[in-house]
Amino acid sequence: PAKVVVLASGTGSLLRSLIDASRSDGYPARIVAVGVDRVCPAEEHADDAGIARFRVALREHPDRSAWDRALTDAVAAHEPDLVVTAGFMKILGTVFLDRFGGRIINTHPALLPSFPGAHAVPDALAYGVKVTGSTVHLVDGGVDTGPILAQEPVPVLDEDDETTLHERIKVVERRLLAEVVAAVATRGVVSDGRKAVIPSDRT
Ligand code: GAR
């Protein structure tokens, strides 16, 4: 199976679901380590699952480029085929992107290019869109700008608040992320500028 390092900053519910998926029969990827940038519940999911973990906090480094190098080294030590950012709330640095570019998969709780950044769900609610959703994409040098691998819509209900809407989006994200990681682990990605394609099965 493909070796995956997952980066997270928060509750880690996407990490938890990817751990569960990766343990199902025949899943083509295995999580070899979990990295975080702060003390967070995601660390407990790694511990519960017996998966190696590391923490590389920005504030423990003199500047962003030192943090970037430290995070790159910590991830590289696990020799991953793929890196998944699942609720990782920091922008990855240039050293990291040079090392793992084209092999980093991010999940974002909106239909990109709408509502990039760290506040996608409240931004979508504030705008008043009737449909938002989940995007899984390759990470490039911008903020949520990389080639899109998969998207799925989620309707916004009149009575939604940030919590209810985000939770319904996460239900979709968990499934979509596991599907995309499996597909990329098996068949790779062909990316031509903006467009990224997972080749279909050659059966
Ligand atoms: C997910 O909705 C993920 O898409 C989002 O954080 C949440 C993490 O949930 N990521 C971003 O907003 C990145 N800009 P979790 O901590 O329960 O896995």
Short mmCIF file of C-alpha atoms and ligand atoms in Angstrom, two decimals:
data_model
loop_
_atom_site.label_atom_id
_atom_site.label_comp_id
_atom_site.label_asym_id
_atom_site.label_seq_id
_atom_site.Cartn_x
_atom_site.Cartn_y
_atom_site.Cartn_z
CA PRO A 1 0.00 0.00 0.00
CA ALA A 2 0.96 3.63 -0.54
CA LYS A 3 2.47 5.31 2.51
CA VAL A 4 0.56 8.39 3.69
CA VAL A 5 1.47 11.08 6.20
CA VAL A 6 -1.58 13.03 7.42
CA LEU A 7 -1.22 16.61 8.71
CA ALA A 8 -3.93 18.00 10.99
CA SER A 9 -4.53 20.88 13.43
CA GLY A 10 -7.97 20.30 14.88
CA THR A 11 -10.46 17.76 16.09
CA GLY A 12 -9.14 15.28 13.56
CA SER A 13 -12.46 13.74 12.59
CA LEU A 14 -11.28 13.50 8.97
CA LEU A 15 -8.08 11.86 10.16
CA ARG A 16 -10.13 9.42 12.25
CA SER A 17 -12.29 8.45 9.26
CA LEU A 18 -9.23 8.04 7.02
CA ILE A 19 -7.64 5.78 9.64
CA ASP A 20 -10.83 3.68 9.67
CA ALA A 21 -10.98 3.57 5.86
CA SER A 22 -7.31 2.62 5.61
CA ARG A 23 -7.97 -0.38 7.83
CA SER A 24 -10.68 -1.78 5.60
CA ASP A 25 -9.81 -4.82 3.51
CA GLY A 26 -7.81 -4.05 0.39
CA TYR A 27 -7.54 -0.29 1.00
CA PRO A 28 -4.52 0.74 -1.10
CA ALA A 29 -3.01 3.24 1.35
CA ARG A 30 -1.66 3.08 4.89
CA ILE A 31 -1.17 6.00 7.29
CA VAL A 32 2.42 5.81 8.49
CA ALA A 33 2.44 8.98 10.59
CA VAL A 34 0.35 11.94 11.74
CA GLY A 35 1.87 15.41 12.01
CA VAL A 36 0.35 18.39 13.84
CA ASP A 37 1.36 22.01 14.34
CA ARG A 38 -0.24 22.41 17.79
CA VAL A 39 -1.58 20.43 20.69
CA CYS A 40 -4.89 19.12 19.35
CA PRO A 41 -7.30 16.18 19.55
CA ALA A 42 -5.97 14.80 16.27
CA GLU A 43 -2.95 13.60 18.26
CA GLU A 44 -5.21 11.38 20.36
CA HIS A 45 -6.62 9.71 17.25
CA ALA A 46 -3.07 8.85 16.19
CA ASP A 47 -2.24 7.51 19.64
CA ASP A 48 -5.47 5.48 19.84
CA ALA A 49 -4.65 3.93 16.49
CA GLY A 50 -1.02 3.26 17.38
CA ILE A 51 0.23 5.49 14.57
CA ALA A 52 3.48 7.44 14.92
CA ARG A 53 3.02 11.15 15.39
CA PHE A 54 5.06 14.32 15.55
CA ARG A 55 4.40 17.96 16.39
CA VAL A 56 6.15 20.85 14.66
CA ALA A 57 4.85 24.11 16.14
CA LEU A 58 5.50 27.40 14.36
CA ARG A 59 6.08 29.22 17.63
CA GLU A 60 8.90 26.87 18.56
CA HIS A 61 10.86 28.01 15.51
CA PRO A 62 12.60 31.33 14.92
CA ASP A 63 10.67 32.00 11.72
CA ARG A 64 8.42 30.48 9.10
CA SER A 65 11.23 29.17 6.93
CA ALA A 66 12.82 27.32 9.86
CA TRP A 67 9.38 25.85 10.64
CA ASP A 68 8.95 24.93 6.96
CA ARG A 69 12.27 23.05 6.95
CA ALA A 70 11.53 21.30 10.24
CA LEU A 71 8.09 20.16 9.05
CA THR A 72 9.56 18.97 5.75
CA ASP A 73 12.22 16.92 7.56
CA ALA A 74 9.71 15.45 10.01
CA VAL A 75 7.42 14.33 7.17
CA ALA A 76 10.29 13.15 4.95
CA ALA A 77 11.56 10.89 7.76
CA HIS A 78 8.49 8.71 7.13
CA GLU A 79 9.17 8.53 3.35
CA PRO A 80 5.54 9.04 2.31
CA ASP A 81 4.16 8.46 -1.17
CA LEU A 82 1.37 10.93 -0.39
CA VAL A 83 0.78 13.72 2.12
CA VAL A 84 -2.82 14.51 3.14
CA THR A 85 -3.72 17.78 4.85
CA ALA A 86 -6.94 17.09 6.77
CA GLY A 87 -7.84 20.25 8.62
CA PHE A 88 -4.22 21.47 8.71
CA MET A 89 -4.65 25.20 9.30
CA LYS A 90 -1.20 26.45 8.19
CA ILE A 91 -0.02 27.37 4.72
CA LEU A 92 2.73 24.98 3.64
CA GLY A 93 6.10 26.56 2.85
CA THR A 94 8.20 26.47 -0.30
CA VAL A 95 10.66 23.86 0.99
CA PHE A 96 7.74 21.56 1.76
CA LEU A 97 6.14 22.17 -1.65
CA ASP A 98 9.44 21.59 -3.48
CA ARG A 99 9.83 18.28 -1.71
CA PHE A 100 6.28 16.92 -1.87
CA GLY A 101 4.61 19.01 -4.59
CA GLY A 102 2.12 17.07 -6.73
CA ARG A 103 1.73 14.50 -3.95
CA ILE A 104 -0.12 16.64 -1.39
CA ILE A 105 -3.89 16.21 -1.16
CA ASN A 106 -6.03 18.76 0.70
CA THR A 107 -9.70 18.71 1.62
CA HIS A 108 -11.54 22.02 1.76
CA PRO A 109 -15.07 22.61 3.10
CA ALA A 110 -16.45 24.62 0.12
CA LEU A 111 -16.75 24.35 -3.64
CA LEU A 112 -13.49 25.97 -4.73
CA PRO A 113 -12.72 28.47 -6.15
CA SER A 114 -15.50 29.86 -3.92
CA PHE A 115 -14.60 30.55 -0.30
CA PRO A 116 -10.91 29.64 -0.03
CA GLY A 117 -9.05 30.12 3.24
CA ALA A 118 -9.63 29.25 6.86
CA HIS A 119 -13.27 30.45 7.15
CA ALA A 120 -14.95 28.67 4.26
CA VAL A 121 -18.11 27.66 6.11
CA PRO A 122 -18.97 31.01 7.78
CA ASP A 123 -18.00 32.80 4.55
CA ALA A 124 -20.45 30.67 2.54
CA LEU A 125 -23.21 31.29 5.11
CA ALA A 126 -22.52 35.02 5.17
CA TYR A 127 -22.65 35.21 1.37
CA GLY A 128 -25.98 33.41 1.37
CA VAL A 129 -25.19 30.71 -1.18
CA LYS A 130 -27.78 27.94 -1.42
CA VAL A 131 -25.22 25.28 -2.31
CA THR A 132 -21.72 24.77 -0.98
CA GLY A 133 -19.81 21.53 -0.60
CA SER A 134 -16.55 19.66 -0.43
CA THR A 135 -13.45 19.93 -2.61
CA VAL A 136 -10.48 17.57 -2.62
CA HIS A 137 -7.53 19.02 -4.51
CA LEU A 138 -3.78 18.93 -5.01
CA VAL A 139 -1.90 21.57 -3.06
CA ASP A 140 0.12 24.15 -4.99
CA GLY A 141 1.78 27.40 -3.93
CA GLY A 142 -1.49 29.33 -3.47
CA VAL A 143 -4.18 29.19 -0.82
CA ASP A 144 -6.62 26.46 -1.88
CA THR A 145 -5.79 27.05 -5.55
CA GLY A 146 -4.36 23.70 -6.66
CA PRO A 147 -5.85 21.42 -9.33
CA ILE A 148 -9.19 19.93 -8.27
CA LEU A 149 -9.48 16.15 -7.95
CA ALA A 150 -13.08 15.79 -6.76
CA GLN A 151 -16.01 17.92 -5.65
CA GLU A 152 -19.44 17.26 -4.25
CA PRO A 153 -22.22 19.74 -3.47
CA VAL A 154 -23.97 20.11 -0.11
CA PRO A 155 -27.19 22.19 0.08
CA VAL A 156 -27.35 25.06 2.57
CA LEU A 157 -30.56 24.84 4.60
CA ASP A 158 -32.45 27.93 5.81
CA GLU A 159 -31.99 26.90 9.43
CA ASP A 160 -28.26 26.11 9.09
CA ASP A 161 -25.69 27.67 11.37
CA GLU A 162 -21.93 27.20 11.03
CA THR A 163 -21.92 24.05 13.15
CA THR A 164 -24.77 22.22 11.41
CA LEU A 165 -23.58 23.14 7.93
CA HIS A 166 -19.95 22.25 8.64
CA GLU A 167 -20.96 18.90 10.08
CA ARG A 168 -23.00 18.02 6.96
CA ILE A 169 -20.05 19.05 4.78
CA LYS A 170 -17.69 16.90 6.86
CA VAL A 171 -19.88 13.84 6.31
CA VAL A 172 -19.24 14.30 2.58
CA GLU A 173 -15.55 15.22 3.06
CA ARG A 174 -14.84 12.01 4.98
CA ARG A 175 -16.13 9.82 2.17
CA LEU A 176 -14.70 11.91 -0.69
CA LEU A 177 -11.24 12.10 0.89
CA ALA A 178 -11.07 8.33 1.44
CA GLU A 179 -12.18 7.73 -2.15
CA VAL A 180 -9.67 10.16 -3.64
CA VAL A 181 -6.75 8.92 -1.54
CA ALA A 182 -7.53 5.36 -2.62
CA ALA A 183 -7.82 6.36 -6.28
CA VAL A 184 -4.58 8.37 -6.26
CA ALA A 185 -2.75 5.64 -4.35
CA THR A 186 -3.81 3.13 -6.99
CA ARG A 187 -3.68 5.08 -10.23
CA GLY A 188 -1.80 8.33 -9.57
CA VAL A 189 -2.67 11.75 -10.93
CA VAL A 190 -2.14 13.27 -14.34
CA SER A 191 -1.98 17.02 -13.92
CA ASP A 192 -1.75 19.56 -16.69
CA GLY A 193 -1.78 23.02 -15.15
CA ARG A 194 -5.24 23.60 -13.67
CA LYS A 195 -6.62 20.22 -14.61
CA ALA A 196 -5.86 17.13 -12.57
CA VAL A 197 -7.17 13.75 -13.62
CA ILE A 198 -7.07 10.42 -11.86
CA PRO A 199 -6.70 7.91 -14.71
CA SER A 200 -9.55 5.40 -14.87
CA ASP A 201 -9.04 1.72 -14.09
CA ARG A 202 -7.38 -0.19 -16.90
CA THR A 203 -9.24 -3.42 -16.23
C1 GAR B 1 -12.52 20.10 7.63
O1 GAR B 1 -13.80 20.60 7.29
C2 GAR B 1 -11.49 20.58 6.65
O2 GAR B 1 -11.94 20.62 5.33
C3 GAR B 1 -11.23 21.97 7.15
O3 GAR B 1 -11.12 21.80 8.54
C4 GAR B 1 -12.01 20.75 8.93
C5 GAR B 1 -11.26 19.77 9.80
O4 GAR B 1 -12.14 18.93 10.47
N1 GAR B 1 -10.03 22.52 6.58
C6 GAR B 1 -9.90 23.82 6.30
O5 GAR B 1 -10.77 24.64 6.51
C7 GAR B 1 -8.57 24.19 5.70
N2 GAR B 1 -8.61 25.52 5.17
P1 GAR B 1 -11.61 17.87 11.54
O6 GAR B 1 -10.61 18.55 12.44
O7 GAR B 1 -12.85 17.42 12.25
O8 GAR B 1 -10.97 16.74 10.76
#
